[in-house]
Coordinates of C-alpha atoms and ligand atoms in Angstrom, one line a residue:
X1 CA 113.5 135.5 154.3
X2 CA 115.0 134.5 150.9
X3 CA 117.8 136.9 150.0
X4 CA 119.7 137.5 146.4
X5 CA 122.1 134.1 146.4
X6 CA 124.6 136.1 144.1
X7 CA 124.7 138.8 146.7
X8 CA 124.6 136.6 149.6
X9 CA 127.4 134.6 148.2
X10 CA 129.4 138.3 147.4
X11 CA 129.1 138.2 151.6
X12 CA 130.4 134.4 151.5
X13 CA 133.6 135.8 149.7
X14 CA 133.8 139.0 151.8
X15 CA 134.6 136.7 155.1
X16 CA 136.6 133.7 152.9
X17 CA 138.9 136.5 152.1
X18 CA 138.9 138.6 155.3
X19 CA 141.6 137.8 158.1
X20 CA 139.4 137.4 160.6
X21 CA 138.3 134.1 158.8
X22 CA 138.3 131.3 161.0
X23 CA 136.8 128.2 159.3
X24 CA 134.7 127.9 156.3
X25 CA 132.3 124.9 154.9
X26 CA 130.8 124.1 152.0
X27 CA 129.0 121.4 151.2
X28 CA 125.5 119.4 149.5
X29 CA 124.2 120.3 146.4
X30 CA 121.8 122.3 144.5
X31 CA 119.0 121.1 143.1
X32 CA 119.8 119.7 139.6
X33 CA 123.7 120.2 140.1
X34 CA 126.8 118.5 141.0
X35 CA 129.4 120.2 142.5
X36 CA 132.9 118.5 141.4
X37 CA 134.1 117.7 144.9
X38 CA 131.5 116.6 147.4
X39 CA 132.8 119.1 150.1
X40 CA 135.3 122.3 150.6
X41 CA 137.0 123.3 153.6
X42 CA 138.8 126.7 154.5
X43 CA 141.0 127.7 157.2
X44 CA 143.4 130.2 157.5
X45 CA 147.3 128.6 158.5
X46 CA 150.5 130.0 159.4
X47 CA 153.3 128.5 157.3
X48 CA 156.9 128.9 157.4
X49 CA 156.3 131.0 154.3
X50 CA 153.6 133.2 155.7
X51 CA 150.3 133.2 156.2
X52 CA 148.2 130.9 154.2
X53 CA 144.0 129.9 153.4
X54 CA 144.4 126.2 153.8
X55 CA 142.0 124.5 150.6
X56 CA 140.7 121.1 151.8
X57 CA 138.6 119.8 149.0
X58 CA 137.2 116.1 149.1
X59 CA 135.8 114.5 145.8
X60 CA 134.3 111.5 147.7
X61 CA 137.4 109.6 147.8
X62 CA 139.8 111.0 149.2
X63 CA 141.0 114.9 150.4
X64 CA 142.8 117.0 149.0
X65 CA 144.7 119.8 150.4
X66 CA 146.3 123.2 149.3
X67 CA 147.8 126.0 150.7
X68 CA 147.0 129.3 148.3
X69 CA 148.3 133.2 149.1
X70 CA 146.7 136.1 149.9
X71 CA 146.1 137.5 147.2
X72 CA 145.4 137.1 143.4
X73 CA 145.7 133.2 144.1
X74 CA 143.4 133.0 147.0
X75 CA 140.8 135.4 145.5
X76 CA 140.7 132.9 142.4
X77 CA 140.8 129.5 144.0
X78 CA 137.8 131.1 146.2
X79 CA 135.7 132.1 143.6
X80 CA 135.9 128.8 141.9
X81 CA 134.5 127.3 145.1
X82 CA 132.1 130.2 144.9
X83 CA 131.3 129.0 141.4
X84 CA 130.4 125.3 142.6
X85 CA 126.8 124.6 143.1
X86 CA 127.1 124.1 146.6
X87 CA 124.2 123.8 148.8
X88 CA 125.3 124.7 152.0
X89 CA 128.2 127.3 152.9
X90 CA 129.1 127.9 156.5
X91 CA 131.3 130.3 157.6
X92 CA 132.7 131.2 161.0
X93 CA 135.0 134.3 161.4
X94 CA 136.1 136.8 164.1
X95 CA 133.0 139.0 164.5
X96 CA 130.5 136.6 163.2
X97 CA 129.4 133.0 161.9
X98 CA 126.9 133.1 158.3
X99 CA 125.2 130.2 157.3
X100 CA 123.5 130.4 153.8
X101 CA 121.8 127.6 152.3
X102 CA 120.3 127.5 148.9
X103 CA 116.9 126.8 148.1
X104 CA 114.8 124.7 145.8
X105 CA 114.4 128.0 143.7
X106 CA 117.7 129.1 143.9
X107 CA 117.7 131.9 146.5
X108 CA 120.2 131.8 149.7
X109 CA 118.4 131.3 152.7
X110 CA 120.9 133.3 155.6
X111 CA 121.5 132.9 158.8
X112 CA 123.7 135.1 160.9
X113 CA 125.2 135.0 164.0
X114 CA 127.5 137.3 166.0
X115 CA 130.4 135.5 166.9
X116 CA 130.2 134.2 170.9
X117 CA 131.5 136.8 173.2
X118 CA 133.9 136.2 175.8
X119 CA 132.8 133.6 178.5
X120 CA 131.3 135.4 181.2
X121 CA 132.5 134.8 185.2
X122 CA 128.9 134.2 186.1
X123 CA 128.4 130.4 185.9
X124 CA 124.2 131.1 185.5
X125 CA 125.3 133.0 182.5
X126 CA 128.1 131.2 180.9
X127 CA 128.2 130.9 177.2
X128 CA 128.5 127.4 176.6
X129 CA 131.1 126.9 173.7
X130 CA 130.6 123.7 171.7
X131 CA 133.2 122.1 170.1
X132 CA 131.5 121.3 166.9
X133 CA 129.3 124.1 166.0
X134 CA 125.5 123.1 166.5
X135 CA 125.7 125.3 162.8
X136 CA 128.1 123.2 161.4
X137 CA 126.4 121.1 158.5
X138 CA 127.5 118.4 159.2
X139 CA 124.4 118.2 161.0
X140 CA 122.0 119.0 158.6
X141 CA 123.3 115.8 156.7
X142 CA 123.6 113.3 159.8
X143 CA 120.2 114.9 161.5
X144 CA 120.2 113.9 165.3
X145 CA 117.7 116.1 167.9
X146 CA 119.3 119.2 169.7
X147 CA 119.3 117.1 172.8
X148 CA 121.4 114.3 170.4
X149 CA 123.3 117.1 169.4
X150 CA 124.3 118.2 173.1
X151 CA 124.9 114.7 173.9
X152 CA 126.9 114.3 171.4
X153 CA 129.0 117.6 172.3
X154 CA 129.3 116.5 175.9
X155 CA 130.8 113.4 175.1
X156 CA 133.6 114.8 172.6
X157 CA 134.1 117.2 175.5
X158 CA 135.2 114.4 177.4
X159 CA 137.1 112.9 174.6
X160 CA 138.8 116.8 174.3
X161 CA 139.9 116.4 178.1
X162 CA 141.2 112.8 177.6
X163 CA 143.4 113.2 174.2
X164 CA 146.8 114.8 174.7
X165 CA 147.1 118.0 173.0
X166 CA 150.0 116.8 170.8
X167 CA 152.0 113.4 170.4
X168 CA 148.8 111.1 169.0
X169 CA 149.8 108.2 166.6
X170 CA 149.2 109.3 162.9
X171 CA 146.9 107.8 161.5
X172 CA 144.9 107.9 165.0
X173 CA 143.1 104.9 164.6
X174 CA 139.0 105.1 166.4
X175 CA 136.4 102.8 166.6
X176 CA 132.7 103.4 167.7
X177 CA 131.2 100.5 169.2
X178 CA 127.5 99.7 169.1
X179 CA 127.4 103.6 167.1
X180 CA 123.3 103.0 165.6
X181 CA 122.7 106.2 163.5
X182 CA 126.4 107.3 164.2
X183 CA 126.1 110.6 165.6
X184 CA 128.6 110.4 167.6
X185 CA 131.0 108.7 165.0
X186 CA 130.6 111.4 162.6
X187 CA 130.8 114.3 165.3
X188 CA 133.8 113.1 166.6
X189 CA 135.5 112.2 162.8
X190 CA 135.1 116.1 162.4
X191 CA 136.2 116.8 165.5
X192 CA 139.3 115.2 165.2
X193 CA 139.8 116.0 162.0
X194 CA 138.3 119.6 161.2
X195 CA 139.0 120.9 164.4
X196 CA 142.4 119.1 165.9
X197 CA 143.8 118.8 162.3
X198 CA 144.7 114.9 162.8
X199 CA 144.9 112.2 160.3
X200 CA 141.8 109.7 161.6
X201 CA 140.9 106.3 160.6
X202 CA 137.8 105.2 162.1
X203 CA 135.5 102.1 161.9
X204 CA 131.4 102.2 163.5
X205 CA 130.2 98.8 164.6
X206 CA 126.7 98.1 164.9
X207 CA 124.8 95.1 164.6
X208 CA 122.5 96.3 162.5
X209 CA 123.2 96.1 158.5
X210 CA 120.7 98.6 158.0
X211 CA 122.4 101.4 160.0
X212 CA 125.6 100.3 158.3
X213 CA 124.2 100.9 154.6
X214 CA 122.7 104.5 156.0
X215 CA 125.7 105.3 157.8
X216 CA 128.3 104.5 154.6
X217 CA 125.8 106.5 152.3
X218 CA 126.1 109.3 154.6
X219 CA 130.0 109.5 155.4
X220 CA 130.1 109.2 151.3
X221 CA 127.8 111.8 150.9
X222 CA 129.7 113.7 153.3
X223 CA 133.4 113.4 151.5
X224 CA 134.5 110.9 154.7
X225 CA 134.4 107.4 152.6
X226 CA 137.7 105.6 153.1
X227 CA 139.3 107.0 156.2
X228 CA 135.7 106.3 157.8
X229 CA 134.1 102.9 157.6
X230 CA 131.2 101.0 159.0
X231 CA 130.5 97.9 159.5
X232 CA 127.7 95.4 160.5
X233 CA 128.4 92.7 163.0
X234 CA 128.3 92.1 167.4
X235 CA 131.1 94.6 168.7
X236 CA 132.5 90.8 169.7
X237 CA 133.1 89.8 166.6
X238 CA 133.0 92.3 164.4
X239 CA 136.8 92.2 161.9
X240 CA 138.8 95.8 162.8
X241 CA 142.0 95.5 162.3
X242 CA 144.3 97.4 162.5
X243 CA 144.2 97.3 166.5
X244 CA 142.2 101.0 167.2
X245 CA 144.4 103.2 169.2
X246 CA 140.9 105.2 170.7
X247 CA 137.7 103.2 171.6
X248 CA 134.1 104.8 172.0
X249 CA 130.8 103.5 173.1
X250 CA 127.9 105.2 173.8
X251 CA 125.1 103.7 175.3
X252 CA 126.2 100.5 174.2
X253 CA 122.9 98.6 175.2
X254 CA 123.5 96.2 178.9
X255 CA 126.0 94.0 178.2
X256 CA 127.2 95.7 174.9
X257 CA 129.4 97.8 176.6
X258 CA 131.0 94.8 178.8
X259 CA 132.0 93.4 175.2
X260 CA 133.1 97.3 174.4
X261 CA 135.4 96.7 177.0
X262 CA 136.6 93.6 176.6
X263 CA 137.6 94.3 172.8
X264 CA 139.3 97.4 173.8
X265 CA 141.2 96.1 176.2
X266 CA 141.9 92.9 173.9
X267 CA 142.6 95.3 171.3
X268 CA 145.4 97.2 173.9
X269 CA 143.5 100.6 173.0
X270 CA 145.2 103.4 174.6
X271 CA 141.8 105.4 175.5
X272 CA 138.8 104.2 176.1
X273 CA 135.7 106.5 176.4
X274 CA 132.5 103.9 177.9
X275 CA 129.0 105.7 178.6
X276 CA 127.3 102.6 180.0
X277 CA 123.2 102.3 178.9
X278 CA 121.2 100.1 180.5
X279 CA 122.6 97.5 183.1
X280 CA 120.5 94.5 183.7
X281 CA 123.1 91.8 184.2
X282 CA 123.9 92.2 187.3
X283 CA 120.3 93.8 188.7
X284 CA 118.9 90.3 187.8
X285 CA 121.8 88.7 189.7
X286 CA 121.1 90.4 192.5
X287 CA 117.3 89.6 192.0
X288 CA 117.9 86.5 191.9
X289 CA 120.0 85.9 195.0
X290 CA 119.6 87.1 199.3
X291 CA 122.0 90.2 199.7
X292 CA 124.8 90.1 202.0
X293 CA 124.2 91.3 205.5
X294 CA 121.9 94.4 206.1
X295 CA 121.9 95.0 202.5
X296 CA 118.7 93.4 201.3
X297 CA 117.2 97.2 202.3
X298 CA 118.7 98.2 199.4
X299 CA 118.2 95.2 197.1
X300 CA 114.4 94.4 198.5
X301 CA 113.4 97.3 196.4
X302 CA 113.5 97.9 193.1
X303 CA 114.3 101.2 192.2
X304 CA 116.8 100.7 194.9
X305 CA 117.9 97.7 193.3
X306 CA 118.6 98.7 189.9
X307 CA 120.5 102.1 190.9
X308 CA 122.7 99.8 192.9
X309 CA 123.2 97.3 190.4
X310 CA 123.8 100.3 188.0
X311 CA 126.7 101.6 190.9
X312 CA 127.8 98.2 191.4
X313 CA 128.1 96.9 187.9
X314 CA 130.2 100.3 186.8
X315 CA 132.6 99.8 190.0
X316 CA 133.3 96.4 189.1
X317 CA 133.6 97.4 185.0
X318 CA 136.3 100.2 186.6
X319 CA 138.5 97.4 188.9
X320 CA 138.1 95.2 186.1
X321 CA 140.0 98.0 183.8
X322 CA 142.5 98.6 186.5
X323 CA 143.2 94.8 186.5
X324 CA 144.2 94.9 183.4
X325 CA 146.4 98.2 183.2
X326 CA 144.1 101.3 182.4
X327 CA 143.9 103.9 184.8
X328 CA 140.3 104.6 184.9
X329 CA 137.7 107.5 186.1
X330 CA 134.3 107.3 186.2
X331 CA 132.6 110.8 185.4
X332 CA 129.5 112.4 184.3
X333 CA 130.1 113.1 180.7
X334 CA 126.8 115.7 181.0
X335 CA 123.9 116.9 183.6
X336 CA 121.4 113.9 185.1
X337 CA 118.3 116.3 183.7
X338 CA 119.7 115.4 179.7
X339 CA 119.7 111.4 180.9
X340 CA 120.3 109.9 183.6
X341 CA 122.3 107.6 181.8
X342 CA 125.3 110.1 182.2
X343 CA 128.2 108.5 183.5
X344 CA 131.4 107.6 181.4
X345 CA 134.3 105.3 182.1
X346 CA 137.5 106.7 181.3
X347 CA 140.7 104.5 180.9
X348 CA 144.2 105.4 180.0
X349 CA 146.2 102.2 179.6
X350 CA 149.1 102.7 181.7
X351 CA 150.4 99.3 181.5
X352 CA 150.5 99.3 185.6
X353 CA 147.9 96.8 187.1
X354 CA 145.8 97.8 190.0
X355 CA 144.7 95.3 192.9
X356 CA 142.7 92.3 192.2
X357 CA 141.8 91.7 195.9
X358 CA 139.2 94.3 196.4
X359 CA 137.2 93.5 193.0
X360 CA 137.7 89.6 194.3
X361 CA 136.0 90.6 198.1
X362 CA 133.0 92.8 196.1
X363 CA 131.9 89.7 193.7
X364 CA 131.9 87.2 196.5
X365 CA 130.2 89.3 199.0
X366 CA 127.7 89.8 196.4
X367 CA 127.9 86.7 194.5
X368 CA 127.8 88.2 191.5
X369 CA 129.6 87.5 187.7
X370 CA 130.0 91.0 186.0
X371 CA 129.7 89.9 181.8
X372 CA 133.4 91.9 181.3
X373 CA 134.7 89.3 183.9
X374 CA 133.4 86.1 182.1
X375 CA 134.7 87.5 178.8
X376 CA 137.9 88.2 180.2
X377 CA 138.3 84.8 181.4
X378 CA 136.6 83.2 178.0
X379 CA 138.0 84.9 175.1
X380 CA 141.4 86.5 176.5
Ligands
SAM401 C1 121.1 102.9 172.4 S1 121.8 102.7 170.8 C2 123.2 103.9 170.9 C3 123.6 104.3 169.5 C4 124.7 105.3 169.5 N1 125.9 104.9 170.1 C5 124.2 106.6 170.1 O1 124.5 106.9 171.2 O2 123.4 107.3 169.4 C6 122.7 101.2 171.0 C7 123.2 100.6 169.7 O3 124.0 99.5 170.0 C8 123.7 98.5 169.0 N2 124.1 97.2 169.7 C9 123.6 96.7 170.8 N3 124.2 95.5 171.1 C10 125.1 95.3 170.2 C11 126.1 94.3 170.0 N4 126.3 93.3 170.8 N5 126.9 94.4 168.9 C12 126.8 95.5 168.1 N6 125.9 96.5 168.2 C13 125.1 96.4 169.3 C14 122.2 98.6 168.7 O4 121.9 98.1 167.4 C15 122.1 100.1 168.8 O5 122.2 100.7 167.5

């Protein structure tokens, strides 16, 4: 139901200026209007001088950032904000999270949500607590399904339990490799900066120009041009320099992830989060050749086949890693029933190299040449 914008926005001011306040956004536009900065952010900080409402405003080139008092100076510098024609606010506080959009004839459309109670002890009845709010609008700019949208969550859920809580390099340099639409680069540019408060610089790679020109619209749309970047070209080739400190792929197509790996590890990345997609190399190897021993049960099938392969090509991606100084898990990033294409390689360059012997007995029992390995060998 349409409501009153001016009173819905009195409500917008009610949580910007209450204590409980724990993040604000606003962002787009209304129709026929311009606000003066493409995006606003609010958060409440606690300064050596007291407690502060952090002002993070954007005007498309670069942020800007204030720290304003309680008081008469936070009460004006909010309803200036108020007074942009903003088309989106979002606002999460203590008891409850309000998202008002305005509509083509000017009325606030408002959602509201009480805030997420306590995680319960019961796993079947767990609240689930996402790290970027499926509210937040970011979304409503980058689009992406709510099964993208959980994906997407999982993965920087991972990327949550993989970053050390303090100590990152400043700028942390990030690069999405093979990123398409970019969900996941956006997501986690938010993530890291919004929520973790870091200074990012981060590059998307895709080989597709066309997903380059709609991803730079976007992150200029969205206040993010400059410190985030896209560009079109093979992940092997494509120019990022500086070295990235953090390197992401998700469901980098078959061998797209091999080169994902390759350029991190060229690169000397420090992480290095790999959900593999597809993995055809090395199911046609083993297609094309007798398996060792009793194994041709397993590779005489073809379901059979290509889970193997799909087992056999991440094992050999993971010593490959080790080889080379990362130390490396392979986990499920989220549940089979959202795709089965749910496992993610981990690395943390440690600088120690793990064994070559055992990845040097799997190939030659199985006759097999993983991509990653001939890259290695070919380009360093
Ligand atoms: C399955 S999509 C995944 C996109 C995105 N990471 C996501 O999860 O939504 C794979 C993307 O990788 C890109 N791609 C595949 N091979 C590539 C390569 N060698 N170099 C650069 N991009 C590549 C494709 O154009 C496509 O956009």
């Amino acid at each position: 139901m349409p409501e009153d914008l001016s009173t819905a926005l009195a409500e917008v001011r009610g949580l910007l200026l209450d204590p409980g306040l724990t993040r604000a956004v606003a962002a787009g536009r209304r129709r026929g209007a311009t606000p003066s900065v493409v995006r606003a952010e609010l958060r409440p900080v606690a300064l050596k001088a007291g407690r502060r409402l952090q002002i993070v405003t954007n005007d498309g080139a670069r942020p800007h950032t204030r720290n304003v008092a309680p008081g008469r100076e936070a009460d004006e510098a909010v309803d200036a904000l108020l007074a942009e024609p903003f088309g989106n606010w979002h606002v999460e506080s203590a008891g409850t999270t309000v998202q008002l959009r305005v509509t083509k004839k000017g009325d606030a459309q408002v959602h509201r949500q009480a805030a997420a109670t306590t995680p319960q002890t019961h796993d079947h009845d767990r609240v689930r607590q996402h790290l970027l709010d499926p509210g937040d609008p970011l979304w409503e700019v980058i689009g992406g399904t709510a099964a993208k949208r959980r994906q997407v969550d999982a993965f920087l859920r991972a990327l949550a339990a993989t970053l050390p809580t303090d100590g990152l390099p400043q700028p942390l340099r990030v690069v999405d490799l093979g990123c398409g639409n970019a969900y996941l680069t956006f997501a986690a540019y938010r993530y890291l900066t919004a929520v973790r408060g870091l200074e990012v610089e981060m590059t998307g790679v895709d080989v597709r120009e066309d997903q380059r020109d709609r991803n730079t619209r976007l992150a200029a749309h969205l206040g993010y041009a400059g410190p985030l970047r896209f560009a079109a070209g093979t992940i092997l080739d494509a120019a990022v320099d500086p070295a990235p400190h953090l390197v992401l792929a998700l469901h980098a197509c078959d061998t797209a992830t091999d080169e994902a790996l390759h350029r991190a590890v060229g690169w000397g990345a420090e992480w290095i989060l790999a959900a593999p997609c597809c993995h055809h190399d090395i199911a046609a190897q083993l297609r094309r050749q007798p398996a060792p021993g009793p194994y041709q049960l397993i590779t005489g099938q073809g379901i059979l086949r290509e889970r193997f392969a799909d087992v056999l090509t991440d094992s050999l991606r993971a010593a490959l890693l080790r080889e080379r100084g990362y130390r490396v898990d392979v986990t499920e990033f989220i549940d089979s029933a959202h795709t089965p294409r749910n496992l993610l390689l981990r690395a943390r360059r440690t600088g120690q190299t793990g064994p070559s012997h055992e990845y040097e007995e799997l190939v030659t029992a199985w006759q097999v040449r993983p991509r990653l390995a001939e890259l290695l060998a070919d380009r360093g």
